[in-house]
Coordinates of C-alpha atoms in Angstrom, one line a residue:
M1 CA -82.4 15.4 -28.7
L2 CA -79.8 18.1 -29.1
D3 CA -80.2 20.0 -32.2
H4 CA -76.5 20.0 -33.3
D5 CA -76.5 22.0 -35.7
G6 CA -78.4 25.3 -34.0
D7 CA -77.3 28.4 -32.5
T8 CA -77.4 27.4 -28.8
H9 CA -74.4 25.3 -27.5
L10 CA -75.1 21.9 -26.6
Y11 CA -74.1 22.2 -22.8
L12 CA -77.4 24.3 -22.3
Q13 CA -79.0 21.7 -24.5
V14 CA -77.8 18.8 -21.9
S15 CA -78.1 21.5 -18.8
E16 CA -82.2 22.0 -20.3
I17 CA -82.6 18.8 -20.8
L18 CA -81.3 17.7 -16.5
R19 CA -83.2 20.7 -15.1
G20 CA -86.7 19.2 -16.1
R21 CA -85.4 16.0 -14.6
I22 CA -84.1 17.1 -12.0
E23 CA -88.0 19.4 -10.9
D24 CA -89.2 15.8 -10.2
L25 CA -86.6 14.4 -7.6
A26 CA -86.5 15.0 -4.3
P27 CA -83.4 16.5 -2.6
G28 CA -80.7 14.3 -2.6
S29 CA -81.6 12.0 -5.3
P30 CA -78.6 11.2 -7.1
I31 CA -78.2 12.4 -10.8
P32 CA -75.9 10.8 -13.5
S33 CA -72.1 11.8 -13.4
E34 CA -70.5 13.7 -15.8
A35 CA -69.5 9.7 -17.4
A36 CA -73.1 9.5 -17.9
V37 CA -74.0 11.8 -18.9
Q38 CA -71.4 12.1 -21.5
R39 CA -72.6 8.4 -23.1
E40 CA -76.1 9.7 -22.9
F41 CA -75.7 12.1 -24.7
G42 CA -72.9 11.5 -26.8
V43 CA -71.3 14.6 -26.0
A44 CA -67.7 15.1 -25.5
R45 CA -66.6 15.0 -21.5
T46 CA -66.1 19.0 -21.6
T47 CA -69.8 19.4 -22.6
A48 CA -71.3 17.3 -19.4
R49 CA -69.4 19.0 -17.4
R50 CA -70.1 22.4 -18.3
A51 CA -73.4 22.0 -17.9
L52 CA -73.1 20.1 -14.2
R53 CA -71.2 23.0 -13.6
L54 CA -74.1 24.9 -14.4
L55 CA -76.8 23.4 -13.2
R56 CA -74.4 23.6 -10.1
D57 CA -74.0 27.0 -10.3
E58 CA -77.3 27.4 -10.0
G59 CA -78.1 25.5 -6.8
L60 CA -80.1 23.0 -8.3
V61 CA -77.9 20.2 -7.4
Y62 CA -74.8 19.8 -5.5
T63 CA -71.4 17.7 -5.5
V64 CA -70.1 15.9 -2.4
H65 CA -66.6 14.1 -3.5
G66 CA -66.1 10.6 -3.3
R67 CA -70.0 10.8 -3.7
G68 CA -71.3 12.0 -6.7
T69 CA -74.0 14.7 -7.8
F70 CA -77.8 15.1 -5.8
A71 CA -80.4 17.3 -6.3
G72 CA -80.8 19.9 -4.4
N73 CA -78.8 23.3 -2.5
S74 CA -76.0 20.9 -0.7
D75 CA -76.4 24.0 2.3
V76 CA -79.9 22.1 3.6
D77 CA -79.4 18.7 1.8
T78 CA -75.9 17.6 3.2
A79 CA -76.7 18.3 7.0
A80 CA -79.7 15.9 6.6
A81 CA -77.6 13.5 3.9
P82 CA -76.1 10.2 5.8
R83 CA -72.7 9.9 6.1
S84 CA -71.1 6.7 4.1
T85 CA -68.5 5.2 2.9
P86 CA -66.6 6.9 -0.3
A87 CA -67.2 5.1 -3.1
Y88 CA -63.4 4.0 -3.6
R89 CA -64.0 2.4 -0.4
Q90 CA -67.0 0.3 -1.5
I91 CA -65.4 -1.1 -4.3
A92 CA -62.3 -2.1 -2.8
H93 CA -64.5 -3.6 0.0
E94 CA -66.7 -5.5 -3.0
I95 CA -63.4 -6.8 -4.7
V96 CA -61.6 -7.9 -1.1
E97 CA -65.2 -10.0 -1.3
L98 CA -64.9 -11.5 -4.2
I99 CA -61.3 -12.0 -3.1
R100 CA -62.1 -14.2 -0.2
Q101 CA -65.4 -16.0 -1.9
G102 CA -63.4 -17.8 -4.3
S103 CA -65.0 -15.7 -7.1
L104 CA -61.0 -13.8 -7.8
A105 CA -58.4 -16.1 -7.4
P106 CA -54.8 -15.6 -6.9
R107 CA -53.1 -15.0 -9.8
R108 CA -55.8 -14.0 -12.1
P109 CA -56.9 -10.6 -12.7
I110 CA -59.3 -8.6 -11.6
P111 CA -62.3 -6.3 -13.1
S112 CA -60.3 -4.2 -16.0
E113 CA -60.0 -0.3 -14.9
A114 CA -63.3 0.1 -17.3
T115 CA -65.1 -2.5 -15.9
L116 CA -65.2 -0.6 -12.6
V117 CA -65.6 2.7 -14.0
Q118 CA -68.8 1.4 -15.6
R119 CA -70.1 -0.9 -13.1
H120 CA -69.9 1.4 -10.8
G121 CA -70.5 4.5 -12.2
V122 CA -67.3 6.2 -10.9
A123 CA -64.7 8.1 -12.0
R124 CA -61.0 6.8 -13.1
E125 CA -59.4 8.1 -10.3
T126 CA -62.4 6.6 -7.8
V127 CA -61.2 3.2 -9.2
R128 CA -57.2 4.3 -9.4
R129 CA -57.6 4.3 -5.5
A130 CA -59.4 2.0 -4.7
M131 CA -56.4 -0.5 -6.4
A132 CA -54.3 1.9 -4.9
V133 CA -55.5 0.9 -1.6
L134 CA -55.4 -2.6 -2.2
R135 CA -52.0 -2.9 -3.5
E136 CA -50.9 -1.1 -0.2
E137 CA -53.0 -3.7 1.4
G138 CA -52.1 -6.7 0.0
W139 CA -54.9 -7.4 -1.4
V140 CA -53.8 -7.3 -5.3
Y141 CA -50.8 -6.4 -7.5
T142 CA -50.0 -4.6 -10.5
V143 CA -48.0 -5.8 -13.9
P144 CA -46.6 -3.1 -15.8
Q145 CA -48.3 -3.4 -18.9
R146 CA -50.4 -6.0 -17.8
G147 CA -53.0 -5.3 -15.2
T148 CA -53.7 -6.0 -12.0
Y149 CA -54.0 -9.0 -10.0
V150 CA -54.9 -11.1 -6.8
S151 CA -52.4 -11.7 -4.8
P152 CA -51.8 -15.1 -3.7
P153 CA -53.2 -16.2 -0.3
E154 CA -49.6 -15.8 1.9
S155 CA -49.1 -12.2 0.3
R156 CA -52.4 -11.2 1.8
P157 CA -53.7 -9.6 4.5
S158 CA -53.2 -11.7 7.6
Q159 CA -56.1 -10.7 9.8
P160 CA -59.3 -11.4 8.8
G161 CA -60.8 -8.0 9.1
D162 CA -61.7 -5.3 6.6
V163 CA -59.8 -2.5 3.7
N164 CA -59.3 -0.2 6.6

């Protein structure tokens, strides 16, 4: 529980709580994103960012762009960590599969940016990058002030390949 009226900055309190949790994690285990820390503790995004930066500066966590933040030291853990598909590509792949299965119908909206951010625990920029890939490949189109929609079948990629 955070002491909002105390003399210790909130980011220091949050980092202390997270530090205790990190001690119980195996190196390479994911830790909550800035957005998740913000929601859990009811703090501003900058407070969550400062707390995670402090832990990173102490060498307790490391961040891999497009993948997240993980427990441990990056010098040791990134060498052993398997390379995986970036989060934006995973999101794009999931949406393509939903379109192919018919769960997302032509000319109907795809899940909102906020929904995708929450579902995948990623930053808005990650979801926006996934949408850019899907638009570029013809899977979706965006109507300003309305949202993003599934492209009609004739506008989609003709090859049965995956998101590039």
